[in-house]
Coordinates of C-alpha atoms and ligand atoms in Angstrom, one line a residue:
M1 CA -46.4 -19.3 5.0
A2 CA -43.2 -21.4 3.9
L3 CA -40.3 -20.7 6.1
P4 CA -36.7 -19.9 4.6
G5 CA -35.1 -22.2 2.8
T6 CA -38.2 -24.3 1.6
R7 CA -38.0 -22.6 -1.8
R8 CA -37.2 -24.6 -4.6
R9 CA -34.0 -23.8 -6.6
T10 CA -34.4 -24.2 -10.5
A11 CA -30.8 -23.5 -11.6
T12 CA -27.2 -24.6 -10.9
A13 CA -24.1 -22.9 -11.4
A14 CA -23.2 -25.3 -13.8
L15 CA -25.9 -24.3 -16.2
A16 CA -25.2 -20.8 -15.9
L17 CA -21.7 -21.2 -16.9
S18 CA -22.7 -23.6 -19.8
L19 CA -25.2 -20.8 -21.2
L20 CA -22.4 -18.2 -21.2
V21 CA -20.2 -20.2 -23.5
I22 CA -23.0 -19.7 -26.1
P23 CA -23.8 -16.2 -26.1
T24 CA -24.7 -15.4 -29.8
P25 CA -26.7 -12.3 -30.7
A26 CA -29.2 -14.6 -31.9
A27 CA -29.7 -16.6 -28.8
A28 CA -30.2 -13.2 -26.9
T29 CA -33.8 -12.8 -28.7
P30 CA -36.5 -11.6 -26.0
P31 CA -38.4 -14.3 -24.7
A32 CA -41.6 -12.8 -25.7
A33 CA -42.2 -16.0 -28.1
T34 CA -42.4 -18.2 -25.0
A35 CA -46.3 -18.2 -24.9
P36 CA -47.2 -16.5 -21.7
A37 CA -49.9 -18.2 -19.5
T38 CA -50.6 -14.8 -17.4
S39 CA -50.1 -11.4 -18.6
S40 CA -50.3 -9.0 -15.9
P41 CA -48.7 -5.8 -17.1
A42 CA -45.2 -4.4 -16.0
P43 CA -46.1 -2.5 -12.7
A44 CA -45.5 1.2 -13.2
L45 CA -42.1 2.6 -11.7
S46 CA -44.6 4.7 -9.5
S47 CA -46.0 1.6 -7.8
V48 CA -43.3 1.1 -5.5
I49 CA -43.8 0.9 -1.8
P50 CA -42.3 2.8 -0.1
A51 CA -42.8 5.7 -2.8
P52 CA -39.5 6.4 -4.1
V53 CA -38.2 10.2 -4.2
E54 CA -38.0 10.7 -7.9
V55 CA -39.7 8.9 -10.8
T56 CA -39.2 9.2 -14.2
P57 CA -40.7 7.0 -16.8
D58 CA -39.6 6.4 -20.2
A59 CA -42.1 4.9 -22.4
R60 CA -39.6 4.2 -25.2
Q61 CA -37.7 1.9 -23.1
T62 CA -38.8 -1.8 -21.5
F63 CA -36.6 -4.3 -20.4
H64 CA -37.2 -8.0 -20.5
L65 CA -35.8 -10.4 -18.0
G66 CA -35.0 -13.4 -20.1
P67 CA -33.5 -16.7 -20.2
L68 CA -30.3 -15.3 -21.3
T69 CA -30.0 -12.5 -18.6
V70 CA -27.2 -12.0 -16.4
I71 CA -26.8 -10.6 -13.2
R72 CA -23.4 -8.3 -13.0
T73 CA -21.9 -7.0 -10.1
Q74 CA -19.3 -4.6 -9.2
P75 CA -15.5 -6.1 -9.6
G76 CA -13.9 -6.9 -6.6
S77 CA -17.0 -6.3 -4.0
P78 CA -18.0 -9.3 -2.1
A79 CA -21.1 -7.1 -0.8
S80 CA -22.0 -6.6 -4.3
R81 CA -21.8 -10.1 -5.4
Q82 CA -23.8 -11.1 -2.1
I83 CA -26.5 -8.7 -3.2
G84 CA -26.6 -10.3 -6.6
T85 CA -26.7 -14.0 -5.7
H86 CA -29.3 -13.0 -3.3
L87 CA -31.5 -11.5 -5.9
A88 CA -30.6 -14.4 -8.2
G89 CA -32.1 -16.7 -5.5
E90 CA -35.2 -14.6 -5.7
L91 CA -35.6 -14.2 -9.3
R92 CA -35.1 -18.1 -10.3
P93 CA -38.0 -20.0 -8.4
A94 CA -40.8 -17.7 -10.8
T95 CA -38.7 -17.8 -14.0
G96 CA -36.7 -20.8 -13.9
Y97 CA -33.7 -18.8 -15.5
P98 CA -30.4 -19.7 -14.7
L99 CA -29.6 -15.8 -13.9
P100 CA -25.6 -16.1 -13.5
V101 CA -23.9 -13.9 -11.0
L102 CA -20.9 -12.4 -12.9
P103 CA -18.4 -9.3 -12.2
I104 CA -18.6 -8.5 -15.9
A105 CA -21.7 -8.4 -18.5
P106 CA -20.6 -10.5 -21.6
R107 CA -21.9 -7.6 -24.5
A108 CA -24.1 -10.0 -26.1
L109 CA -26.4 -10.7 -23.1
P110 CA -28.8 -8.2 -21.3
A111 CA -27.8 -7.5 -17.7
I112 CA -29.2 -6.1 -14.2
S113 CA -25.9 -4.1 -13.1
L114 CA -25.4 -3.8 -9.2
L115 CA -22.7 -1.2 -9.3
L116 CA -20.9 0.7 -6.6
G117 CA -19.2 4.3 -6.8
A118 CA -22.2 6.2 -7.6
N119 CA -20.6 9.2 -6.2
E120 CA -23.8 11.2 -5.7
A121 CA -23.8 12.4 -2.0
R122 CA -27.8 12.9 -1.8
L123 CA -28.0 9.2 -2.2
G124 CA -26.2 8.7 1.2
D125 CA -25.6 5.2 2.8
E126 CA -28.7 3.7 1.7
G127 CA -29.9 5.8 -1.5
Y128 CA -29.7 4.2 -5.1
R129 CA -30.4 5.2 -8.6
L130 CA -32.1 2.8 -10.7
T131 CA -32.4 2.8 -14.6
V132 CA -34.3 0.8 -16.7
R133 CA -33.5 0.8 -20.4
T134 CA -34.5 -1.9 -23.2
S135 CA -30.7 -3.0 -23.1
G136 CA -30.5 -3.6 -19.4
I137 CA -31.2 -2.5 -16.1
T138 CA -28.6 -0.5 -13.7
I139 CA -28.7 -0.1 -9.9
R140 CA -25.9 2.3 -8.8
A141 CA -25.3 3.3 -5.1
N142 CA -22.6 4.6 -2.7
K143 CA -22.9 1.8 -0.6
A144 CA -23.9 -2.0 -0.4
A145 CA -26.9 -0.9 1.8
G146 CA -28.2 1.4 -1.1
L147 CA -27.5 -1.6 -3.4
Y148 CA -29.7 -3.7 -1.7
A149 CA -32.4 -1.3 -1.3
G150 CA -32.2 -0.8 -5.3
T151 CA -33.1 -4.9 -5.6
R152 CA -36.1 -4.2 -3.4
T153 CA -37.3 -1.8 -6.0
L154 CA -36.4 -3.8 -8.8
L155 CA -38.8 -6.9 -7.4
Q156 CA -41.8 -4.7 -7.1
L157 CA -41.1 -3.4 -10.3
L158 CA -41.5 -7.1 -11.9
P159 CA -44.8 -8.7 -12.6
V160 CA -46.4 -9.9 -9.4
E161 CA -45.9 -13.4 -10.3
I162 CA -42.2 -13.2 -10.0
D163 CA -43.3 -13.9 -6.3
S164 CA -44.6 -17.5 -7.2
P165 CA -42.8 -20.5 -5.8
T166 CA -42.9 -22.5 -9.0
V167 CA -41.8 -21.4 -12.6
V168 CA -44.4 -19.0 -14.6
R169 CA -44.5 -19.2 -18.3
R170 CA -44.4 -15.5 -19.1
T171 CA -42.9 -12.4 -20.4
W172 CA -41.1 -10.6 -17.5
A173 CA -41.1 -7.0 -18.6
V174 CA -39.7 -4.0 -16.5
A175 CA -41.1 -0.3 -17.3
G176 CA -38.5 2.2 -19.1
G177 CA -37.2 4.9 -17.0
G178 CA -35.3 5.9 -13.8
I179 CA -35.6 6.3 -10.0
V180 CA -33.5 7.9 -7.7
D181 CA -34.3 7.0 -4.0
F182 CA -33.1 7.7 -0.5
P183 CA -34.8 7.4 3.0
R184 CA -36.0 10.3 4.8
F185 CA -35.0 8.6 8.3
T186 CA -31.9 6.6 8.9
Y187 CA -34.0 4.2 11.4
R188 CA -37.1 2.3 10.1
G189 CA -37.6 -0.5 12.6
A190 CA -40.0 -3.2 13.1
M191 CA -40.2 -4.7 16.7
L192 CA -41.0 -8.8 17.6
D193 CA -42.1 -9.4 21.2
E194 CA -40.7 -12.7 21.8
A195 CA -41.3 -12.7 25.4
R196 CA -45.3 -13.3 25.5
H197 CA -45.0 -15.9 22.6
F198 CA -41.8 -17.2 21.7
H199 CA -41.4 -16.9 18.1
A200 CA -38.7 -19.5 16.8
P201 CA -35.6 -18.5 14.8
A202 CA -37.5 -19.8 11.4
E203 CA -40.2 -17.6 12.2
I204 CA -38.4 -14.4 12.9
K205 CA -36.4 -15.2 10.0
A206 CA -39.4 -15.3 7.5
Y207 CA -40.5 -11.9 9.3
I208 CA -36.9 -10.6 8.4
D209 CA -37.4 -11.4 4.5
E210 CA -40.8 -9.6 4.5
I211 CA -40.0 -6.4 6.2
S212 CA -36.8 -6.0 4.3
R213 CA -39.0 -5.9 1.2
F214 CA -40.3 -2.5 2.5
K215 CA -36.6 -1.3 3.1
I216 CA -36.9 -1.6 7.0
N217 CA -33.2 -1.9 8.4
Y218 CA -33.8 -2.4 12.1
L219 CA -35.4 -5.2 13.9
H220 CA -35.9 -4.7 17.5
L221 CA -36.3 -8.2 19.3
H222 CA -38.1 -7.6 23.1
L223 CA -36.6 -10.8 24.7
S224 CA -37.9 -10.5 28.1
D225 CA -41.1 -9.9 30.2
D226 CA -42.8 -11.0 33.1
Q227 CA -43.7 -14.0 31.5
G228 CA -40.4 -15.4 30.0
W229 CA -36.8 -14.6 29.2
R230 CA -35.6 -15.4 25.5
V231 CA -32.1 -15.5 25.4
Q232 CA -29.1 -17.4 26.7
I233 CA -27.0 -15.5 29.4
D234 CA -23.9 -17.7 30.5
S235 CA -23.6 -15.8 33.5
W236 CA -27.1 -16.5 35.0
P237 CA -28.1 -19.4 33.3
K238 CA -31.5 -20.1 35.3
L239 CA -32.6 -17.2 33.3
T240 CA -33.5 -19.6 30.4
Q241 CA -33.3 -22.8 31.7
V242 CA -36.4 -21.7 34.4
S243 CA -37.8 -18.9 32.6
G244 CA -37.3 -20.1 28.8
G245 CA -38.8 -23.3 29.7
A246 CA -42.3 -25.2 29.3
G247 CA -45.4 -23.1 29.9
T248 CA -43.4 -19.6 30.0
G249 CA -45.9 -18.0 27.5
V250 CA -49.2 -16.2 27.9
D251 CA -51.7 -18.8 28.4
G252 CA -49.0 -21.5 29.5
V253 CA -48.1 -21.8 25.8
G254 CA -44.7 -23.1 24.6
P255 CA -41.1 -23.0 26.0
G256 CA -38.6 -21.2 24.1
F257 CA -35.6 -19.0 23.8
L258 CA -32.6 -18.2 21.6
T259 CA -29.4 -19.9 22.2
K260 CA -26.3 -17.4 21.8
A261 CA -25.9 -19.5 18.4
Q262 CA -29.4 -19.0 17.1
Y263 CA -29.0 -15.1 18.0
K264 CA -26.0 -14.9 16.3
D265 CA -27.4 -16.7 13.3
L266 CA -30.1 -14.5 13.4
I267 CA -28.1 -11.4 13.6
S268 CA -25.9 -13.0 10.2
Y269 CA -29.3 -13.6 8.5
A270 CA -30.5 -10.3 8.9
A271 CA -27.4 -8.5 8.0
K272 CA -27.5 -10.2 4.9
R273 CA -31.0 -8.3 4.3
F274 CA -29.5 -5.1 5.4
I275 CA -31.1 -5.3 8.8
T276 CA -29.7 -4.5 12.4
I277 CA -30.8 -6.7 15.4
V278 CA -31.7 -4.5 18.4
P279 CA -31.8 -6.9 21.5
E280 CA -34.4 -5.3 24.7
I281 CA -33.9 -6.4 28.0
D282 CA -37.0 -4.7 29.7
M283 CA -36.4 -3.1 33.2
P284 CA -36.5 -2.2 36.0
G285 CA -40.3 -3.3 35.4
H286 CA -41.4 -6.3 33.2
V287 CA -38.9 -8.6 35.1
N288 CA -41.0 -11.4 37.1
A289 CA -39.6 -14.0 34.8
A290 CA -36.0 -12.9 35.9
Q291 CA -37.5 -13.2 39.6
V292 CA -38.6 -16.4 39.5
A293 CA -35.5 -17.9 38.2
Y294 CA -33.4 -15.6 40.6
P295 CA -35.3 -14.5 43.6
E296 CA -32.2 -12.6 45.0
L297 CA -33.4 -9.9 42.3
T298 CA -36.6 -9.3 44.6
C299 CA -36.2 -7.2 47.6
D300 CA -37.4 -9.9 49.9
G301 CA -35.4 -12.8 48.4
V302 CA -38.7 -14.5 47.9
A303 CA -39.4 -16.0 44.3
P304 CA -42.8 -14.6 43.0
P305 CA -44.8 -17.3 41.1
P306 CA -44.6 -17.8 37.1
R307 CA -46.8 -15.3 35.4
T308 CA -48.4 -16.2 32.2
D309 CA -51.6 -13.6 32.3
T310 CA -51.4 -10.0 30.4
A311 CA -51.5 -7.6 33.5
V312 CA -48.4 -5.1 33.4
G313 CA -46.8 -2.9 36.1
Y314 CA -46.5 -5.2 38.9
S315 CA -42.8 -6.2 39.0
S316 CA -39.4 -4.4 39.5
L317 CA -36.1 -5.1 40.6
C318 CA -34.7 -4.2 43.8
I319 CA -33.6 -0.9 43.3
G320 CA -31.3 -0.5 46.7
S321 CA -29.5 -4.2 46.0
E322 CA -26.1 -4.3 44.6
T323 CA -26.9 -7.9 43.1
T324 CA -29.2 -5.7 40.8
Y325 CA -26.4 -4.0 39.2
R326 CA -24.3 -6.9 39.2
F327 CA -27.2 -9.0 37.0
V328 CA -28.0 -5.8 35.1
E329 CA -24.1 -5.3 34.1
D330 CA -23.9 -8.9 33.4
V331 CA -26.6 -8.9 31.3
I332 CA -25.5 -6.0 29.3
R333 CA -22.0 -7.1 28.9
E334 CA -23.2 -10.4 27.2
L335 CA -25.8 -9.1 25.0
A336 CA -23.3 -6.3 24.0
A337 CA -20.5 -8.5 23.3
L338 CA -22.9 -10.4 21.2
T339 CA -24.7 -7.9 19.2
P340 CA -22.8 -5.9 16.2
G341 CA -25.3 -3.2 16.1
P342 CA -24.8 0.2 17.9
Y343 CA -28.2 0.1 20.1
L344 CA -28.9 -2.1 23.2
H345 CA -32.9 -1.5 24.3
I346 CA -33.1 -1.6 28.3
G347 CA -36.8 -1.2 28.2
G348 CA -38.0 1.2 31.1
D349 CA -41.8 1.5 30.5
E350 CA -44.7 0.8 32.8
A351 CA -42.5 0.7 35.9
R352 CA -45.4 1.3 38.0
A353 CA -44.2 -1.0 40.9
T354 CA -40.6 1.1 40.7
S355 CA -41.0 4.7 43.0
D356 CA -39.9 7.8 41.0
A357 CA -37.1 8.3 42.9
D358 CA -35.8 4.7 42.6
Y359 CA -36.5 4.8 38.8
L360 CA -34.0 7.7 38.6
A361 CA -31.8 6.1 40.6
F362 CA -32.1 3.2 38.4
Q363 CA -31.5 4.7 35.2
Q364 CA -28.5 6.7 37.1
R365 CA -27.2 3.6 37.2
V366 CA -27.7 1.5 34.2
L367 CA -27.6 4.1 31.4
P368 CA -23.7 4.3 31.8
L369 CA -23.4 0.9 31.9
V370 CA -24.7 0.8 28.1
A371 CA -22.1 3.2 26.9
K372 CA -19.2 1.2 28.9
Y373 CA -19.8 -1.7 27.1
G374 CA -19.8 0.1 23.8
K375 CA -23.5 0.7 22.6
T376 CA -25.8 3.5 22.6
A377 CA -28.6 3.2 25.2
Y378 CA -32.1 2.8 23.8
G379 CA -35.4 2.6 25.7
W380 CA -39.3 3.3 25.9
H381 CA -39.5 7.2 26.1
D382 CA -39.7 7.0 29.8
I383 CA -36.1 6.9 30.3
A384 CA -36.1 10.2 29.1
K385 CA -37.3 11.4 32.7
S386 CA -33.6 10.6 33.8
P387 CA -31.0 13.1 33.2
A388 CA -28.5 10.4 32.3
A389 CA -30.4 9.8 29.0
A390 CA -28.7 12.7 27.3
N391 CA -26.9 10.5 24.9
A392 CA -29.8 7.9 25.0
V393 CA -32.6 7.3 22.2
A394 CA -36.0 7.4 23.6
Q395 CA -39.0 5.3 21.7
F396 CA -42.1 7.4 22.2
W397 CA -45.0 5.1 22.3
G398 CA -47.7 7.3 23.8
T399 CA -51.1 7.9 22.3
G400 CA -51.5 11.4 22.9
T401 CA -49.6 14.5 21.2
S402 CA -48.0 16.0 24.0
E403 CA -44.9 14.9 26.2
P404 CA -43.1 17.7 28.2
F405 CA -40.4 16.0 29.7
L406 CA -39.7 14.0 26.4
V407 CA -39.5 17.7 24.9
T408 CA -36.8 18.7 27.7
A409 CA -34.7 15.6 27.0
V410 CA -34.4 16.6 23.2
A411 CA -33.3 20.0 24.1
G412 CA -30.6 18.3 26.2
G413 CA -29.6 16.0 23.1
T414 CA -31.9 12.9 23.4
K415 CA -32.8 11.4 19.8
V416 CA -36.6 9.9 19.6
I417 CA -38.0 7.2 17.7
M418 CA -41.7 7.5 17.0
S419 CA -43.7 4.6 17.8
P420 CA -47.2 6.5 18.5
A421 CA -49.0 3.2 20.2
S422 CA -52.4 4.7 18.3
R423 CA -50.9 4.6 15.0
S424 CA -47.7 2.2 15.0
Y425 CA -48.8 -0.6 17.3
L426 CA -49.3 -3.4 14.5
D427 CA -51.0 -5.8 17.6
M428 CA -53.9 -3.1 18.1
K429 CA -56.9 -4.7 16.3
Y430 CA -57.9 -3.0 13.0
D431 CA -61.9 -2.9 14.0
P432 CA -64.0 -4.3 16.4
S433 CA -64.1 -7.8 14.3
T434 CA -60.5 -8.6 14.3
P435 CA -59.8 -11.9 16.0
L436 CA -56.3 -11.2 17.0
G437 CA -54.9 -8.3 18.7
L438 CA -55.4 -5.9 21.7
T439 CA -57.6 -2.5 21.8
W440 CA -55.9 -0.2 24.7
A441 CA -54.7 2.0 22.0
G442 CA -57.6 2.2 19.9
Y443 CA -58.5 0.4 16.8
I444 CA -55.8 0.8 14.1
E445 CA -57.0 0.5 10.5
V446 CA -54.7 1.1 7.6
Q447 CA -56.0 4.5 6.7
T448 CA -55.2 5.5 10.5
A449 CA -51.7 3.6 10.5
Y450 CA -50.7 5.9 7.5
G451 CA -52.3 9.1 8.3
W452 CA -49.8 10.7 10.4
D453 CA -46.1 12.4 10.1
P454 CA -43.4 11.5 12.3
A455 CA -42.3 15.1 12.6
T456 CA -45.6 16.6 13.7
R457 CA -47.1 14.0 16.1
V458 CA -45.5 14.8 19.4
T459 CA -45.4 19.1 20.0
G460 CA -42.0 20.2 20.3
I461 CA -40.4 17.1 18.6
G462 CA -39.6 17.9 15.2
E463 CA -37.6 16.4 12.2
N464 CA -34.2 17.1 13.6
A465 CA -34.6 15.1 17.0
I466 CA -36.1 12.1 15.1
L467 CA -34.0 9.3 13.9
G468 CA -36.7 7.5 12.8
V469 CA -40.4 5.1 13.3
E470 CA -40.7 1.7 14.5
A471 CA -43.7 -0.5 14.2
P472 CA -43.6 -2.5 17.4
L473 CA -45.5 -5.9 17.7
W474 CA -46.8 -7.3 21.1
S475 CA -47.4 -11.0 20.9
E476 CA -49.9 -11.5 23.9
T477 CA -52.4 -12.7 21.3
L478 CA -50.1 -13.7 18.7
R479 CA -48.7 -17.4 18.8
N480 CA -47.4 -18.1 15.2
L481 CA -46.1 -16.7 12.1
D482 CA -49.5 -16.6 10.3
N483 CA -51.0 -14.5 13.6
I484 CA -47.6 -11.9 13.1
E485 CA -48.3 -11.5 9.3
F486 CA -51.9 -10.8 9.8
M487 CA -51.2 -8.1 12.1
A488 CA -48.2 -6.8 10.3
F489 CA -49.6 -6.4 6.9
P490 CA -50.7 -4.3 5.2
R491 CA -50.0 -1.9 8.2
L492 CA -46.1 -2.5 8.3
P493 CA -45.5 -1.1 4.8
A494 CA -47.4 2.4 6.0
I495 CA -45.0 2.6 8.6
A496 CA -42.0 2.1 6.4
E497 CA -43.4 4.5 4.1
L498 CA -43.8 7.0 6.6
G499 CA -39.8 6.2 7.6
W500 CA -38.6 6.2 4.2
S501 CA -40.5 8.6 1.9
P502 CA -40.4 12.2 1.7
P503 CA -43.6 13.7 3.2
A504 CA -44.2 15.3 -0.3
T505 CA -45.5 12.1 -1.5
H506 CA -47.5 11.0 1.3
D507 CA -50.8 10.4 0.2
W508 CA -53.5 7.9 1.4
Q509 CA -55.3 7.4 -2.3
S510 CA -51.8 6.6 -3.6
F511 CA -51.2 4.3 -0.8
A512 CA -54.0 2.3 -0.9
T513 CA -53.8 2.0 -4.6
R514 CA -50.3 0.6 -4.6
L515 CA -51.2 -1.9 -1.7
G516 CA -53.8 -3.3 -3.7
A517 CA -51.6 -3.9 -6.4
Y518 CA -49.4 -5.3 -4.0
G519 CA -51.5 -8.0 -2.4
P520 CA -51.3 -10.9 -4.7
R521 CA -47.5 -10.5 -4.2
W522 CA -48.4 -11.8 -0.3
T523 CA -50.7 -14.4 -1.7
L524 CA -48.0 -15.7 -3.6
R525 CA -45.8 -15.9 -1.1
G526 CA -48.2 -17.1 1.1
V527 CA -48.4 -14.5 3.7
D528 CA -51.6 -14.3 5.8
F529 CA -52.4 -10.4 5.4
Y530 CA -55.3 -8.5 6.3
R531 CA -57.9 -7.5 3.4
S532 CA -58.8 -4.2 4.8
P533 CA -62.2 -3.1 3.4
Q534 CA -60.4 0.5 3.0
V535 CA -58.2 -1.1 0.2
V536 CA -59.5 -2.3 -3.3
W537 CA -57.5 -5.6 -3.7
S538 CA -56.5 -6.8 -7.0
Ligands
ACM601 C1 -45.3 -0.5 25.8 O1 -46.1 -0.7 25.2 N1 -45.6 -0.7 27.1 C2 -44.1 0.3 25.4

C-alpha cells in the first residue's frame, strides 16, 4: 500500500479562506447537481466496525458533505483543532473540497462540529455522541480521545469512495440519526514483532493508520528476540550495532533497528492517532541477540552464534550474575525515559532455558525495576507465576481455557490482557492454503477470531480482571507491509470489536455483513487484505 505522506493534498488554506468570504446562502446549495460518477449509498449508521453502543437512525435527516462544508473545532482546544485538521486531511483527497478547519461555523455553511464538554459521564474518556442532521454533523465528547473515536466512526458513515486517493465526483451523503458510543475495555491493542523481521518506521506508521480506524488504542512493539535487537540503547551500543545489523532477520533477511529519534517520532505519530506505544524487551529468554552482542550476558562468557532460524526457548540471561541486572536496569531506564505511555513490557514467555527457581529470582529483581522507573510492568502471562507481579499486567497467550496460577495472581491484584493464541494471534494461518503464517495454535479463520468472549475465555478470569484485548502479529514469515496487512485484515477488526463493543452487539452474521461492506475501503486504500470465503465481499 501507499506509505504515509504520499497522499495528494488537494486544498490549500488560502483557497479555504477565499471560499469563506463568499458564504452566500445560494452558494451553500447541496452539491447534488454535480453529476455523480458513482452512487454507492450512504452507509447505514449500523454498519460501523466496531459496532457502536447505541444507534438511532432518523430517515428524515441526511447530511451532504459539500464544497462549502467547514470543520468546526472546539474554540481554544488545540487537540480538537488537531483532530479536525487530521480529519480534513482524510476527507480532501476523495472529495477535492477545501474543508477549512475553524473554531467557528459561519451560519450559512454546513459544518462538521468537533466539540468538547459533552458532560456525559458514561462516555468516559474515549466515548462520543455523534448526531447527523441535514443541517450538519456534531461529534461531542468529554475528552479529545472521544472526539477522535467519533471521527473514526464518521469516516465509515461516508460512502466507501471517501477512501479514494484521487477525486471522485459524486454526492457525499451521510445517513441521519445518532450514535452514542464508548468502549467496553480501556485497552485495545495490536502487537507487531520487529525482531524476527524488522519493519521500517514508514511501515509501522501505515499499520498505525489502519488499526486506528478500528479504535485500537495501544501498539505493542516486540523490539528484541533471539534473532535481533531493534531499538537503540546508548549504554549498550553493540545491541543494535551488532544485532540490528545485516542478516539479523529470520533467514538472514535485512538489517534494521529504531534509533531513539525514530522511536520518539513513532510515539508522536501514534499519539496523534490516540495510540500509545508499548515497548517490549523480552527476557530472561529470547535473548540470543543480546548475548551475541555482549557475551558477558551468558554464564560462561562465550558469545553464542547469531541465530536466524525460528526455534524458541533455548536462550537465557545469566540469572546469578550482577551484570545481568546492570544490563536490565540500563535498558529499562533508557526505554522508560523515552516512553510516555504507562506500560513497559518485559516479555517473560518461553523461558525454557531458565530453571523455575531462577525465573522467580529474576522476576523478583526485575519487576520492581519497572516500577522504579515509573512504569507499570507488563509481560506475557508467565510472569504471573511471580509474587512480584501483583501490580503487573499479564498478557494471556495460552491456547487453552484454564490457567490456575493466573487465576491465583488475579486474586492478588494482577490485571489481564486477553490474547488467546488460538483466537487472537494474527500470524496463524487462516486455513491450510494460507501462504504466510504459522500453525502451532491452529488455523484461525475470521469467524474463529471473532467467536469468543474475553470475559469468559479463561475459567475464573472475568470482566473485572480484564483490562482489554490485544491481537499480536509475530513476524517469522512476514517480511513486508503487504504480508502484515494480509494477516491482520480482516481479523484485527474482529479483535477490535471484541474489545470495544458491548457483548450484546456481538453477532457473527452482523459482523460478516459489515466486513463485506468494508472491503472496498481497503481496496481503495491499497490494503492487501484476505478475502475470506466466510464473508460476502462487496
Ligand atoms: C508467545 O507467543 N511466545 C508469547
